[in-house]
Amino acid sequence: MQTGKTILYVEDNLDNRTLVRRLLQASGYNVLEAANATEALSILNNHRPDLILMDINMPDIDGYTLTRTIKTQEHLRGVPIVALTANVMRGDKERTLQAGCDGYIEKPIDVDRFTDQIAEFLTNGHRE
């Protein structure tokens, strides 16, 4: 399956980035990776991905703040941002949506469903 779609994954954990990259590339996606918010903003100055996967807990700037920053950038208007996070306590999903995320995927990811979830976000911009 060759999609040609580009996904930016913002994640400080190398093991998580490696797993997600392998799954996405196996399904034909182009993957850009950022280990922190600074790297993500640098990439976004030169690229407009079709989707952004956002870790919430990062060491320099958290995913909530980075999401709000990205949402203010005109050239990125309409790019869906999906939280990919281990924050699964009551209220965490709502907090990510309030920060501007268009969707939410819990970690650990379900490797059998993950690329279907991504395809749904790319098609609909959000998932119910």
mmCIF file of C-alpha atoms in Angstrom, residues 8 11 18 21-22 34 40 44 52 54 57 93 112 114 125:
data_model
loop_
_atom_site.group_PDB
_atom_site.id
_atom_site.type_symbol
_atom_site.label_atom_id
_atom_site.label_comp_id
_atom_site.label_asym_id
_atom_site.label_seq_id
_atom_site.Cartn_x
_atom_site.Cartn_y
_atom_site.Cartn_z
ATOM 1 C CA LEU A 8 5.596 13.959 11.424
ATOM 2 C CA GLU A 11 8.405 11.723 20.343
ATOM 3 C CA THR A 18 11.409 3.284 15.813
ATOM 4 C CA ARG A 21 8.303 4.564 11.912
ATOM 5 C CA ARG A 22 8.481 0.881 10.951
ATOM 6 C CA ALA A 34 11.464 14.953 15.839
ATOM 7 C CA ALA A 40 9.557 19.635 15.370
ATOM 8 C CA LEU A 44 7.670 22.385 10.253
ATOM 9 C CA ILE A 52 1.283 15.146 13.046
ATOM 10 C CA MET A 54 2.258 14.235 19.067
ATOM 11 C CA ASN A 57 5.183 14.190 27.809
ATOM 12 C CA LYS A 93 -8.131 12.812 26.466
ATOM 13 C CA ASP A 112 -2.669 -4.539 14.440
ATOM 14 C CA PHE A 114 -2.484 1.423 14.355
ATOM 15 C CA GLY A 125 -9.206 14.657 10.152
#
